[in-house]
Coordinates of C-alpha atoms and ligand atoms in Angstrom, one line a residue:
M7 CA 21.4 -18.9 27.6
K8 CA 22.9 -18.4 24.1
A9 CA 19.8 -19.1 22.1
A10 CA 18.0 -16.4 20.2
A11 CA 14.7 -17.4 21.9
D12 CA 16.1 -16.4 25.3
W13 CA 16.9 -12.9 24.2
V14 CA 14.7 -11.8 21.3
R15 CA 11.5 -10.0 22.4
E16 CA 8.7 -12.5 22.9
E17 CA 6.3 -10.7 20.6
I18 CA 8.9 -10.8 17.8
G19 CA 9.3 -14.5 18.4
A20 CA 5.6 -15.0 18.0
L21 CA 5.5 -12.9 14.8
A22 CA 5.4 -14.4 11.3
A23 CA 7.5 -12.6 8.7
Y24 CA 5.6 -10.9 5.9
H25 CA 4.7 -13.6 3.5
V26 CA 6.1 -13.5 -0.1
A27 CA 5.2 -16.6 -2.2
P28 CA 7.7 -18.1 -4.6
A29 CA 6.6 -17.0 -8.1
A30 CA 9.2 -18.5 -10.5
G31 CA 7.6 -19.6 -13.7
L32 CA 4.1 -18.4 -12.8
V33 CA 2.0 -15.5 -14.1
K34 CA 2.4 -13.2 -11.1
L35 CA -0.9 -11.7 -10.0
D36 CA -0.4 -11.8 -6.3
A37 CA 1.3 -8.5 -5.3
M38 CA -0.4 -5.6 -7.1
E39 CA 2.5 -4.9 -9.3
N40 CA 1.9 -3.0 -12.5
P41 CA 2.4 -5.7 -15.2
Y42 CA 4.0 -3.4 -17.8
R43 CA 7.7 -2.7 -18.3
L44 CA 8.9 0.7 -19.3
P45 CA 8.9 1.4 -23.1
E46 CA 12.3 0.5 -24.5
R47 CA 13.1 4.0 -25.5
V48 CA 12.4 5.3 -21.9
A49 CA 14.4 2.4 -20.4
E50 CA 17.4 3.2 -22.6
E51 CA 17.4 6.9 -21.7
L52 CA 17.0 6.0 -18.0
G53 CA 20.0 3.7 -18.3
R54 CA 22.1 6.5 -19.7
H55 CA 20.8 8.9 -17.0
L56 CA 21.7 6.4 -14.2
A57 CA 25.2 5.9 -15.6
G58 CA 25.8 9.6 -14.7
V59 CA 24.9 9.2 -11.0
A60 CA 27.7 9.6 -8.5
M61 CA 27.5 6.3 -6.6
N62 CA 30.6 7.2 -4.6
R63 CA 28.6 9.8 -2.8
Y64 CA 26.0 9.4 -0.1
P65 CA 22.5 10.6 -1.1
D66 CA 21.4 14.1 -0.3
P67 CA 19.2 13.2 2.7
Q68 CA 16.8 16.1 2.0
A69 CA 16.5 15.1 -1.7
P70 CA 15.1 18.5 -2.8
R71 CA 14.7 17.7 -6.5
L72 CA 13.0 14.4 -5.9
K73 CA 10.6 16.0 -3.4
A74 CA 9.8 18.8 -5.9
R75 CA 9.0 16.2 -8.6
L76 CA 6.8 14.2 -6.1
R77 CA 5.0 17.4 -5.1
E78 CA 4.3 18.3 -8.7
A79 CA 3.3 14.7 -9.7
M80 CA 1.0 14.2 -6.7
A81 CA -0.4 17.8 -6.4
I82 CA 0.9 18.3 -2.9
P83 CA 0.7 21.9 -1.6
D84 CA 3.9 23.7 -0.8
G85 CA 3.0 24.4 2.8
L86 CA 3.0 20.7 3.8
E87 CA 6.1 18.9 5.0
M88 CA 7.3 15.7 3.3
V89 CA 9.3 12.8 4.5
L90 CA 10.6 10.0 2.1
G91 CA 10.8 6.4 2.9
N92 CA 12.3 3.2 1.5
G93 CA 8.8 2.3 0.3
S94 CA 5.8 3.4 2.3
D95 CA 6.5 0.3 4.5
E96 CA 9.4 2.2 6.0
I97 CA 7.2 5.2 6.6
L98 CA 4.8 2.9 8.6
Q99 CA 7.8 1.8 10.6
M100 CA 9.1 5.3 11.3
I101 CA 5.7 6.5 12.5
A102 CA 5.2 3.5 14.7
V103 CA 8.7 3.9 16.2
A104 CA 8.1 7.6 16.9
L105 CA 4.8 7.0 18.6
A106 CA 5.7 3.8 20.6
R107 CA 5.4 5.3 24.1
P108 CA 4.8 2.7 26.8
D109 CA 1.2 1.4 26.4
A110 CA 0.6 3.4 23.2
T111 CA -2.0 1.7 20.9
M112 CA -2.2 1.4 17.2
L113 CA -5.7 1.0 15.8
S114 CA -6.5 -0.3 12.4
L115 CA -9.5 -1.8 10.6
E116 CA -9.5 -5.4 9.6
P117 CA -9.1 -7.0 7.2
S118 CA -6.5 -4.5 6.0
F119 CA -2.8 -4.3 5.1
A120 CA -0.8 -6.9 7.1
M121 CA 2.1 -4.5 7.6
Y122 CA 0.1 -2.3 10.0
R123 CA 0.1 -4.9 12.7
I124 CA 3.6 -6.1 11.9
S125 CA 5.0 -2.5 12.3
A126 CA 3.1 -2.0 15.6
V127 CA 4.5 -5.2 17.0
C128 CA 8.0 -4.5 15.8
A129 CA 7.9 -1.0 17.3
G130 CA 6.6 -2.2 20.6
M131 CA 3.1 -0.7 20.3
K132 CA -0.1 -2.4 21.3
Y133 CA -2.3 -3.3 18.4
A134 CA -6.1 -3.3 18.2
A135 CA -8.4 -3.6 15.2
V136 CA -12.1 -3.0 14.5
D137 CA -13.7 -5.4 12.1
L138 CA -15.3 -4.1 8.9
A139 CA -18.8 -5.2 8.1
P140 CA -19.3 -8.5 6.2
D141 CA -19.5 -6.6 2.9
F142 CA -16.2 -4.7 4.0
A143 CA -18.0 -1.4 4.7
L144 CA -16.5 0.7 7.4
D145 CA -18.4 0.2 10.7
L146 CA -18.2 3.8 11.8
P147 CA -20.1 3.5 15.2
A148 CA -17.8 0.5 16.2
T149 CA -14.7 2.4 15.1
L150 CA -15.7 5.6 17.0
A151 CA -16.5 3.5 20.1
A152 CA -13.0 1.8 19.8
I153 CA -11.4 5.2 19.5
A154 CA -13.2 6.5 22.6
R155 CA -12.3 3.3 24.6
L156 CA -8.7 2.8 23.5
R157 CA -7.6 6.4 22.8
P158 CA -5.1 5.2 20.1
A159 CA -1.9 7.1 19.6
L160 CA -2.1 6.1 15.9
T161 CA -4.9 5.0 13.6
W162 CA -4.2 3.6 10.1
I163 CA -6.8 3.7 7.3
A164 CA -6.0 2.5 3.8
Y165 CA -8.0 4.5 1.2
P166 CA -8.8 2.4 -0.9
N167 CA -8.4 -0.5 1.4
N168 CA -6.2 -3.6 0.8
P169 CA -7.1 -6.5 0.4
T170 CA -10.8 -5.6 0.0
G171 CA -10.4 -3.0 -2.7
N172 CA -13.2 -0.6 -1.6
L173 CA -13.0 3.0 -0.8
F174 CA -14.6 4.0 2.6
P175 CA -16.8 7.1 2.6
R176 CA -14.7 10.2 2.8
E177 CA -17.0 11.7 5.5
S178 CA -16.5 8.6 7.7
V179 CA -12.7 8.9 7.4
L180 CA -13.0 12.6 8.4
A181 CA -15.2 11.7 11.3
I182 CA -12.5 9.3 12.5
V183 CA -9.9 12.1 12.1
E184 CA -12.1 14.5 14.2
A185 CA -12.7 11.9 16.9
A186 CA -9.2 10.5 17.2
P187 CA -7.1 12.0 20.0
G188 CA -3.9 10.8 18.3
L189 CA -2.5 10.7 14.8
V190 CA -4.6 9.3 11.9
V191 CA -2.6 8.2 8.9
V192 CA -4.5 7.8 5.6
D193 CA -2.6 5.4 3.3
E194 CA -3.3 6.1 -0.3
A195 CA -1.1 3.4 -1.9
Y196 CA -3.8 2.8 -4.6
Y197 CA -4.4 6.4 -5.5
P198 CA -3.5 5.9 -9.2
F199 CA -6.6 3.7 -9.6
S200 CA -9.0 5.4 -7.3
G201 CA -10.6 7.7 -9.9
G202 CA -9.0 10.7 -8.1
A203 CA -10.4 10.0 -4.7
S204 CA -7.9 11.4 -2.1
L205 CA -7.8 13.2 1.2
V206 CA -4.9 15.4 0.1
S207 CA -7.0 18.6 0.2
E208 CA -7.7 17.8 3.9
V209 CA -4.1 17.6 4.9
G210 CA -3.0 20.7 6.8
R211 CA -6.7 21.4 7.8
H212 CA -6.6 18.9 10.7
P213 CA -3.8 18.9 13.3
N214 CA -3.7 15.1 13.4
L215 CA -3.9 14.0 9.7
V216 CA -1.0 12.6 7.8
L217 CA -1.2 11.2 4.3
V218 CA 1.0 8.4 2.9
R219 CA 1.6 7.6 -0.8
T220 CA 4.0 5.4 -2.7
V221 CA 5.2 5.0 -6.3
S222 CA 5.0 1.2 -6.0
K223 CA 1.6 0.5 -7.3
L224 CA 2.1 3.1 -10.1
G225 CA 4.7 0.8 -11.6
L226 CA 7.9 1.4 -9.6
A227 CA 7.6 -1.2 -6.9
G228 CA 11.3 -2.2 -7.3
L229 CA 12.6 1.3 -6.6
R230 CA 11.3 1.3 -3.0
L231 CA 10.0 4.9 -2.6
G232 CA 7.2 6.1 -0.4
L233 CA 6.3 9.4 1.2
A234 CA 4.4 11.0 4.0
V235 CA 3.0 14.5 3.9
G236 CA 1.5 16.4 6.7
P237 CA 1.9 19.1 9.3
R238 CA 5.4 20.1 10.2
D239 CA 5.2 19.2 14.0
W240 CA 4.5 15.5 13.2
L241 CA 6.8 15.1 10.2
G242 CA 9.8 16.8 11.9
E243 CA 9.6 14.1 14.5
F244 CA 9.4 11.3 12.0
D245 CA 12.4 12.7 10.2
K246 CA 14.5 12.1 13.3
V247 CA 13.6 8.4 13.2
R248 CA 14.4 8.1 9.5
L249 CA 17.8 6.6 8.8
P250 CA 20.0 9.3 7.2
Y251 CA 20.4 7.8 3.7
N252 CA 17.3 5.7 3.5
V253 CA 16.5 6.5 -0.2
N254 CA 19.5 5.4 -2.3
V255 CA 20.9 7.5 -5.1
L256 CA 19.8 5.2 -7.9
S257 CA 16.2 5.1 -6.7
A258 CA 16.1 8.8 -6.2
A259 CA 17.6 9.5 -9.7
A260 CA 15.3 7.0 -11.4
A261 CA 12.2 8.3 -9.7
E262 CA 13.1 11.9 -10.6
F263 CA 13.6 10.9 -14.2
L264 CA 10.5 8.8 -14.5
L265 CA 8.2 11.3 -12.7
E266 CA 9.2 13.9 -15.4
R267 CA 7.9 11.3 -17.9
R268 CA 5.0 10.2 -15.8
E269 CA 2.5 10.1 -18.7
V270 CA 4.0 6.7 -19.4
L271 CA 3.0 5.4 -16.0
E272 CA -0.3 7.2 -16.0
D273 CA -1.2 5.6 -19.3
Q274 CA -0.4 2.2 -17.8
A275 CA -2.6 3.0 -14.8
R276 CA -5.5 3.9 -17.1
A277 CA -5.0 0.7 -19.0
I278 CA -5.1 -1.2 -15.7
V279 CA -8.3 0.4 -14.7
R280 CA -9.9 -0.5 -18.0
E281 CA -8.7 -4.1 -17.5
R282 CA -10.0 -4.2 -14.0
E283 CA -13.5 -3.5 -15.4
R284 CA -13.1 -6.4 -17.9
L285 CA -11.8 -8.7 -15.1
E286 CA -14.8 -7.7 -12.9
S287 CA -17.3 -8.5 -15.7
G288 CA -15.5 -11.8 -16.4
L289 CA -15.8 -12.8 -12.7
D290 CA -19.4 -11.9 -12.7
T291 CA -20.1 -14.5 -15.3
L292 CA -18.7 -17.3 -13.2
A293 CA -21.4 -19.2 -11.2
G294 CA -20.9 -19.2 -7.4
V295 CA -18.3 -16.4 -7.4
R296 CA -19.0 -13.2 -5.4
R297 CA -16.8 -10.3 -6.6
F298 CA -16.4 -7.2 -4.5
P299 CA -16.2 -3.7 -6.0
S300 CA -12.7 -2.3 -6.4
A301 CA -11.1 1.1 -6.6
A302 CA -7.6 -0.4 -6.8
N303 CA -5.5 -2.5 -9.2
F304 CA -6.8 -5.8 -7.8
V305 CA -10.1 -7.5 -7.3
L306 CA -11.2 -9.5 -4.2
A307 CA -13.6 -12.4 -4.9
R308 CA -15.1 -15.2 -2.8
F309 CA -15.2 -18.7 -4.3
P310 CA -17.2 -21.8 -3.3
D311 CA -13.9 -23.3 -2.3
G312 CA -11.2 -20.6 -2.1
P313 CA -8.1 -22.9 -1.4
A314 CA -9.1 -25.3 -4.2
A315 CA -9.5 -22.3 -6.6
F316 CA -6.1 -21.0 -5.5
E317 CA -4.4 -24.4 -6.0
G318 CA -6.3 -24.9 -9.3
L319 CA -4.9 -21.6 -10.6
R320 CA -1.4 -22.4 -9.5
A321 CA -1.6 -25.8 -11.2
R322 CA -2.4 -23.8 -14.3
G323 CA 0.5 -21.5 -13.9
I324 CA -1.1 -18.5 -12.2
L325 CA -0.2 -17.1 -8.8
V326 CA -2.8 -15.0 -6.9
R327 CA -3.1 -14.4 -3.2
N328 CA -5.1 -16.7 -1.0
F329 CA -6.7 -15.0 2.0
H330 CA -8.7 -18.0 3.3
G331 CA -7.8 -18.5 6.9
S332 CA -6.2 -15.1 7.4
H333 CA -9.3 -13.4 8.8
P334 CA -12.8 -14.7 9.3
L335 CA -14.3 -12.1 7.0
L336 CA -12.0 -13.4 4.2
D337 CA -13.2 -17.0 4.2
H338 CA -12.7 -18.5 0.7
C339 CA -11.5 -15.1 -0.7
L340 CA -8.7 -14.7 -3.2
R341 CA -7.2 -11.4 -4.3
L342 CA -6.5 -11.1 -8.0
T343 CA -4.1 -8.4 -9.2
V344 CA -5.1 -6.9 -12.5
G345 CA -2.5 -8.0 -15.2
T346 CA -2.2 -7.4 -18.9
P347 CA -5.2 -8.2 -21.1
D348 CA -3.6 -11.6 -22.0
E349 CA -2.8 -12.5 -18.4
N350 CA -6.4 -11.6 -17.3
A351 CA -7.8 -13.7 -20.1
R352 CA -5.7 -16.6 -19.0
L353 CA -6.7 -16.0 -15.4
L354 CA -10.4 -16.1 -16.3
A355 CA -10.1 -19.2 -18.4
A356 CA -8.1 -21.0 -15.7
L357 CA -10.6 -20.0 -13.1
A358 CA -13.5 -21.3 -15.2
Q359 CA -11.7 -24.7 -15.4
A360 CA -10.5 -24.7 -11.8
I361 CA -14.0 -24.2 -10.3
G362 CA -16.0 -25.8 -13.1
Ligands
PLP9 C1 1.3 -2.2 -1.2 C2 0.9 -1.4 -0.1 C3 1.8 -0.5 0.6 C4 3.3 -0.8 0.4 O1 3.9 0.1 -0.3 P1 5.5 0.2 -0.5 O2 5.6 1.6 -0.8 O3 5.8 -0.7 -1.7 O4 6.2 -0.2 0.7 C5 1.4 0.3 1.5 N1 0.1 0.3 1.9 C6 -0.8 -0.5 1.4 C7 -2.2 -0.4 1.8 C8 -0.5 -1.4 0.4 O5 -1.3 -2.2 -0.1

């Protein structure tokens, strides 16, 4: 009885780790990273700034300056509480751990972000999902019926959704918040590309609504910094689950510094949105390809043979994300992260060859 399988929880044994494909030598368009580096001048100033950080000290767990910068950058009202995470992935985990009473259920919509289910399983919550419609629209009647039947402790909604890229109607999300007996978390990871669509103005007006944001998709994925904002009674509990020094001093200092210069990142986000439109038009010229509308920094498309298109791209040096086989609604779908103009041109040319 000294084997891991005899002791590790069965549901963990059955879980597959979050999949990250090897990308060495490939054009990396699989993970919704901002393709742009910092301008050299900003990078050098940042280096000097970080050299002054006291790495012998633990971080200030309340991070007041960083929270103030985030509030300002994301227009978060003063009355709302904020909790920081090592990426928003850690926020998902904190919330799930805090709500994992025996028999508590997490509800999500599918297809959506894989970490919702993984965090539920790891925390010991039950997990249930309502399928989106075949065009990835939110099925509000089915979702409200599932809420009435399952009485979920926690409901996750990505706004815009990943991997489909669409933005659900605001009124439908609010109807879910009204109907849900437990907490509803709206995950706005793709806010920088959503044309301003956000539920931030609703937070604080509903007792069970919490908003999650991240700096990852804005161009700082490597820092690992996410945040939750919402009513004090919920966030005070999540703060007890948070490990005391979860955001390290270098990430906090770098984020503070860069949020003060956020026009650099915001210009990059605008360039990505313009490129998304070019990528969408390019996909529309390819015969047999169905491209879905996106409010994010990626585009989901269905190909006559998705796995063959994926392999054809990889053989031509381009890595995207293959969703074929992960959910029936995603048959033959690939998710293409928007890259630089040059990368997108290469992607479109390689696709034309791979499926031609
Ligand atoms: C990428 C992504 C995140 C992860 O964000 P991190 O802050 O990098 O952990 C969260 N939610 C959704 C929907 C995402 O697609």
